[in-house]
Amino acid sequence: MGRDARPDDRSPPTAERDRSPALPQYKSGGARSKPIDEIIYRSYRPGDEEAILDGFNETFRLTRDLDYWKWKFDADDPGRFMSVAVDAYDEVQAFYGAMPVHWRYDGVRKLAGLGADVYCRRHPDLIRANAFLKTFYHFVEHHLGPGRLSIVF
């Protein structure tokens, strides 16, 4: 279902926005305690949804579910605009996504992107690598320009 086919009710399918009790820590011996040596920047691929949502919930201490994410980003829409940073295990470490919005400039209808739910996990290797900034650079390079988004805000 495309964005235009949605009912007028724009409320999310769940109101689950409770904060989780504690931010997960990078404990020694756990998967997240391992160094993040390799970071790959790429566009969203079907199947990334749960990994994106897991990182979002961890970063913002929320418990949003997959239905909420699908409502917000409509991954089936061919006009999706999302970039991710993944590690060697294909775990999403950073995300930059935008929802398409039409606007007019000098009488011309254009497509803009409303940035939403952007994040980078809290890990020293990601901070040193400027992973969030590089995810944004990937987004700009692959999703802004002629025939794509004209601006992101």
PDB file of C-alpha atoms in Angstrom:
ATOM      1  CA  MET A   1       0.000   0.000   0.000  1.00  0.00           C
ATOM      2  CA  GLY A   2       1.444   3.378  -0.981  1.00  0.00           C
ATOM      3  CA  ARG A   3       1.390   6.484   1.178  1.00  0.00           C
ATOM      4  CA  ASP A   4      -1.573   8.011  -0.669  1.00  0.00           C
ATOM      5  CA  ALA A   5      -3.723   4.921  -0.046  1.00  0.00           C
ATOM      6  CA  ARG A   6      -3.628   5.279   3.753  1.00  0.00           C
ATOM      7  CA  PRO A   7      -6.752   6.277   5.649  1.00  0.00           C
ATOM      8  CA  ASP A   8      -7.001   9.802   7.009  1.00  0.00           C
ATOM      9  CA  ASP A   9      -6.285   8.546  10.529  1.00  0.00           C
ATOM     10  CA  ARG A  10      -2.523   9.157  10.811  1.00  0.00           C
ATOM     11  CA  SER A  11      -2.128   7.729  14.299  1.00  0.00           C
ATOM     12  CA  PRO A  12       0.355   4.870  14.605  1.00  0.00           C
ATOM     13  CA  PRO A  13      -0.990   1.342  14.963  1.00  0.00           C
ATOM     14  CA  THR A  14       0.358   1.123  18.527  1.00  0.00           C
ATOM     15  CA  ALA A  15       0.830   3.722  21.190  1.00  0.00           C
ATOM     16  CA  GLU A  16       3.698   1.792  22.760  1.00  0.00           C
ATOM     17  CA  ARG A  17       6.227   4.484  23.592  1.00  0.00           C
ATOM     18  CA  ASP A  18       7.236   3.504  27.107  1.00  0.00           C
ATOM     19  CA  ARG A  19      10.845   3.933  28.016  1.00  0.00           C
ATOM     20  CA  SER A  20      12.712   0.735  28.691  1.00  0.00           C
ATOM     21  CA  PRO A  21      14.141   0.391  32.199  1.00  0.00           C
ATOM     22  CA  ALA A  22      17.817   0.685  31.307  1.00  0.00           C
ATOM     23  CA  LEU A  23      20.065   1.261  28.336  1.00  0.00           C
ATOM     24  CA  PRO A  24      21.860  -1.982  27.359  1.00  0.00           C
ATOM     25  CA  GLN A  25      25.521  -1.862  28.289  1.00  0.00           C
ATOM     26  CA  TYR A  26      28.477  -3.145  26.283  1.00  0.00           C
ATOM     27  CA  LYS A  27      29.449  -5.987  28.607  1.00  0.00           C
ATOM     28  CA  SER A  28      32.672  -7.889  28.178  1.00  0.00           C
ATOM     29  CA  GLY A  29      32.150 -11.168  26.373  1.00  0.00           C
ATOM     30  CA  GLY A  30      28.934 -10.034  24.695  1.00  0.00           C
ATOM     31  CA  ALA A  31      28.487  -9.440  20.977  1.00  0.00           C
ATOM     32  CA  ARG A  32      28.385  -5.662  21.441  1.00  0.00           C
ATOM     33  CA  SER A  33      31.656  -5.615  23.390  1.00  0.00           C
ATOM     34  CA  LYS A  34      33.550  -6.790  20.307  1.00  0.00           C
ATOM     35  CA  PRO A  35      35.401  -4.135  18.350  1.00  0.00           C
ATOM     36  CA  ILE A  36      33.578  -2.842  15.306  1.00  0.00           C
ATOM     37  CA  ASP A  37      36.360  -2.962  12.739  1.00  0.00           C
ATOM     38  CA  GLU A  38      34.349  -2.983   9.538  1.00  0.00           C
ATOM     39  CA  ILE A  39      31.493  -0.609   8.812  1.00  0.00           C
ATOM     40  CA  ILE A  40      29.622  -0.762   5.521  1.00  0.00           C
ATOM     41  CA  TYR A  41      27.431   2.162   4.457  1.00  0.00           C
ATOM     42  CA  ARG A  42      24.552   1.229   2.188  1.00  0.00           C
ATOM     43  CA  SER A  43      20.913   1.871   1.377  1.00  0.00           C
ATOM     44  CA  TYR A  44      18.090   0.075   3.136  1.00  0.00           C
ATOM     45  CA  ARG A  45      17.358  -3.484   2.006  1.00  0.00           C
ATOM     46  CA  PRO A  46      14.202  -5.476   2.709  1.00  0.00           C
ATOM     47  CA  GLY A  47      14.840  -7.415   5.893  1.00  0.00           C
ATOM     48  CA  ASP A  48      16.702  -4.553   7.649  1.00  0.00           C
ATOM     49  CA  GLU A  49      13.560  -3.466   9.510  1.00  0.00           C
ATOM     50  CA  GLU A  50      14.056  -5.421  12.741  1.00  0.00           C
ATOM     51  CA  ALA A  51      17.752  -4.516  12.985  1.00  0.00           C
ATOM     52  CA  ILE A  52      16.945  -0.826  12.418  1.00  0.00           C
ATOM     53  CA  LEU A  53      14.205  -0.960  15.039  1.00  0.00           C
ATOM     54  CA  ASP A  54      16.442  -2.789  17.526  1.00  0.00           C
ATOM     55  CA  GLY A  55      19.084  -0.057  17.225  1.00  0.00           C
ATOM     56  CA  PHE A  56      16.466   2.676  17.511  1.00  0.00           C
ATOM     57  CA  ASN A  57      14.912   1.156  20.631  1.00  0.00           C
ATOM     58  CA  GLU A  58      18.331   0.682  22.228  1.00  0.00           C
ATOM     59  CA  THR A  59      19.533   4.191  21.393  1.00  0.00           C
ATOM     60  CA  PHE A  60      16.387   6.016  22.515  1.00  0.00           C
ATOM     61  CA  ARG A  61      15.351   3.593  25.287  1.00  0.00           C
ATOM     62  CA  LEU A  62      12.002   2.938  23.647  1.00  0.00           C
ATOM     63  CA  THR A  63       9.986  -0.176  22.913  1.00  0.00           C
ATOM     64  CA  ARG A  64       8.468   0.560  19.533  1.00  0.00           C
ATOM     65  CA  ASP A  65       7.327  -2.477  17.595  1.00  0.00           C
ATOM     66  CA  LEU A  66       7.698  -3.466  13.963  1.00  0.00           C
ATOM     67  CA  ASP A  67       4.131  -2.416  13.066  1.00  0.00           C
ATOM     68  CA  TYR A  68       4.905   1.109  14.222  1.00  0.00           C
ATOM     69  CA  TRP A  69       8.098   1.207  12.134  1.00  0.00           C
ATOM     70  CA  LYS A  70       6.283  -0.090   9.047  1.00  0.00           C
ATOM     71  CA  TRP A  71       3.555   2.509   9.529  1.00  0.00           C
ATOM     72  CA  LYS A  72       6.123   5.270   9.750  1.00  0.00           C
ATOM     73  CA  PHE A  73       8.475   4.266   6.945  1.00  0.00           C
ATOM     74  CA  ASP A  74       6.270   2.111   4.687  1.00  0.00           C
ATOM     75  CA  ALA A  75       9.132  -0.083   3.482  1.00  0.00           C
ATOM     76  CA  ASP A  76       6.955  -1.369   0.610  1.00  0.00           C
ATOM     77  CA  ASP A  77       6.829   2.133  -0.881  1.00  0.00           C
ATOM     78  CA  PRO A  78       9.325   2.359  -3.766  1.00  0.00           C
ATOM     79  CA  GLY A  79       9.966   5.983  -2.741  1.00  0.00           C
ATOM     80  CA  ARG A  80      11.697   5.033   0.496  1.00  0.00           C
ATOM     81  CA  PHE A  81      14.814   6.959   1.456  1.00  0.00           C
ATOM     82  CA  MET A  82      16.974   5.204   4.051  1.00  0.00           C
ATOM     83  CA  SER A  83      20.688   4.618   4.627  1.00  0.00           C
ATOM     84  CA  VAL A  84      22.292   2.341   7.197  1.00  0.00           C
ATOM     85  CA  ALA A  85      25.717   1.561   8.606  1.00  0.00           C
ATOM     86  CA  VAL A  86      26.157  -2.153   9.232  1.00  0.00           C
ATOM     87  CA  ASP A  87      28.944  -4.110  10.875  1.00  0.00           C
ATOM     88  CA  ALA A  88      30.543  -7.385   9.759  1.00  0.00           C
ATOM     89  CA  TYR A  89      27.580  -9.269  11.307  1.00  0.00           C
ATOM     90  CA  ASP A  90      25.108  -7.182   9.251  1.00  0.00           C
ATOM     91  CA  GLU A  91      23.839  -5.565  12.449  1.00  0.00           C
ATOM     92  CA  VAL A  92      22.604  -2.018  11.861  1.00  0.00           C
ATOM     93  CA  GLN A  93      24.777   0.395  13.837  1.00  0.00           C
ATOM     94  CA  ALA A  94      23.464   3.703  12.444  1.00  0.00           C
ATOM     95  CA  PHE A  95      20.395   4.785  10.497  1.00  0.00           C
ATOM     96  CA  TYR A  96      19.338   7.855   8.540  1.00  0.00           C
ATOM     97  CA  GLY A  97      15.861   7.795   7.048  1.00  0.00           C
ATOM     98  CA  ALA A  98      13.447  10.330   5.622  1.00  0.00           C
ATOM     99  CA  MET A  99       9.757  10.244   4.831  1.00  0.00           C
ATOM    100  CA  PRO A 100       8.853  11.811   1.468  1.00  0.00           C
ATOM    101  CA  VAL A 101       6.913  15.084   1.604  1.00  0.00           C
ATOM    102  CA  HIS A 102       5.754  17.136  -1.398  1.00  0.00           C
ATOM    103  CA  TRP A 103       6.260  20.902  -1.347  1.00  0.00           C
ATOM    104  CA  ARG A 104       6.169  23.805  -3.782  1.00  0.00           C
ATOM    105  CA  TYR A 105       9.032  26.142  -4.581  1.00  0.00           C
ATOM    106  CA  ASP A 106       8.629  28.898  -7.184  1.00  0.00           C
ATOM    107  CA  GLY A 107       5.413  27.210  -8.285  1.00  0.00           C
ATOM    108  CA  VAL A 108       7.138  23.881  -8.942  1.00  0.00           C
ATOM    109  CA  ARG A 109       6.143  20.762  -7.005  1.00  0.00           C
ATOM    110  CA  LYS A 110       9.195  19.093  -5.470  1.00  0.00           C
ATOM    111  CA  LEU A 111       9.920  16.148  -3.236  1.00  0.00           C
ATOM    112  CA  ALA A 112      11.531  16.744   0.150  1.00  0.00           C
ATOM    113  CA  GLY A 113      12.485  14.338   2.901  1.00  0.00           C
ATOM    114  CA  LEU A 114      11.504  14.690   6.534  1.00  0.00           C
ATOM    115  CA  GLY A 115      14.364  13.121   8.492  1.00  0.00           C
ATOM    116  CA  ALA A 116      13.070  10.851  11.243  1.00  0.00           C
ATOM    117  CA  ASP A 117      14.327   8.345  13.800  1.00  0.00           C
ATOM    118  CA  VAL A 118      17.966   8.943  12.879  1.00  0.00           C
ATOM    119  CA  TYR A 119      20.508   7.427  15.239  1.00  0.00           C
ATOM    120  CA  CYS A 120      23.906   5.882  15.833  1.00  0.00           C
ATOM    121  CA  ARG A 121      24.430   3.260  18.515  1.00  0.00           C
ATOM    122  CA  ARG A 122      26.581   4.276  21.484  1.00  0.00           C
ATOM    123  CA  HIS A 123      29.837   2.442  20.885  1.00  0.00           C
ATOM    124  CA  PRO A 124      33.335   3.961  21.054  1.00  0.00           C
ATOM    125  CA  ASP A 125      34.362   2.490  17.680  1.00  0.00           C
ATOM    126  CA  LEU A 126      31.350   4.098  15.992  1.00  0.00           C
ATOM    127  CA  ILE A 127      32.129   7.466  17.552  1.00  0.00           C
ATOM    128  CA  ARG A 128      35.781   7.297  16.438  1.00  0.00           C
ATOM    129  CA  ALA A 129      34.706   6.288  12.918  1.00  0.00           C
ATOM    130  CA  ASN A 130      32.184   9.169  12.622  1.00  0.00           C
ATOM    131  CA  ALA A 131      29.639   6.491  11.669  1.00  0.00           C
ATOM    132  CA  PHE A 132      26.617   8.757  12.011  1.00  0.00           C
ATOM    133  CA  LEU A 133      28.117  11.473   9.827  1.00  0.00           C
ATOM    134  CA  LYS A 134      29.186   8.920   7.204  1.00  0.00           C
ATOM    135  CA  THR A 135      25.692   7.402   7.216  1.00  0.00           C
ATOM    136  CA  PHE A 136      24.302  10.868   6.536  1.00  0.00           C
ATOM    137  CA  TYR A 137      26.863  11.381   3.731  1.00  0.00           C
ATOM    138  CA  HIS A 138      25.712   8.100   2.173  1.00  0.00           C
ATOM    139  CA  PHE A 139      22.114   9.301   2.447  1.00  0.00           C
ATOM    140  CA  VAL A 140      22.935  12.598   0.700  1.00  0.00           C
ATOM    141  CA  GLU A 141      24.913  10.882  -2.056  1.00  0.00           C
ATOM    142  CA  HIS A 142      22.278   8.244  -2.820  1.00  0.00           C
ATOM    143  CA  HIS A 143      18.949   9.907  -2.007  1.00  0.00           C
ATOM    144  CA  LEU A 144      19.309  13.614  -2.837  1.00  0.00           C
ATOM    145  CA  GLY A 145      19.543  15.061  -6.310  1.00  0.00           C
ATOM    146  CA  PRO A 146      17.673  15.195  -9.631  1.00  0.00           C
ATOM    147  CA  GLY A 147      14.840  12.677  -9.702  1.00  0.00           C
ATOM    148  CA  ARG A 148      15.193  12.064  -5.965  1.00  0.00           C
ATOM    149  CA  LEU A 149      14.769  14.252  -2.887  1.00  0.00           C
ATOM    150  CA  SER A 150      15.455  17.939  -3.456  1.00  0.00           C
ATOM    151  CA  ILE A 151      16.075  18.706   0.212  1.00  0.00           C
ATOM    152  CA  VAL A 152      16.015  16.958   3.588  1.00  0.00           C
ATOM    153  CA  PHE A 153      14.954  18.657   6.790  1.00  0.00           C
TER     154      PHE A 153
END
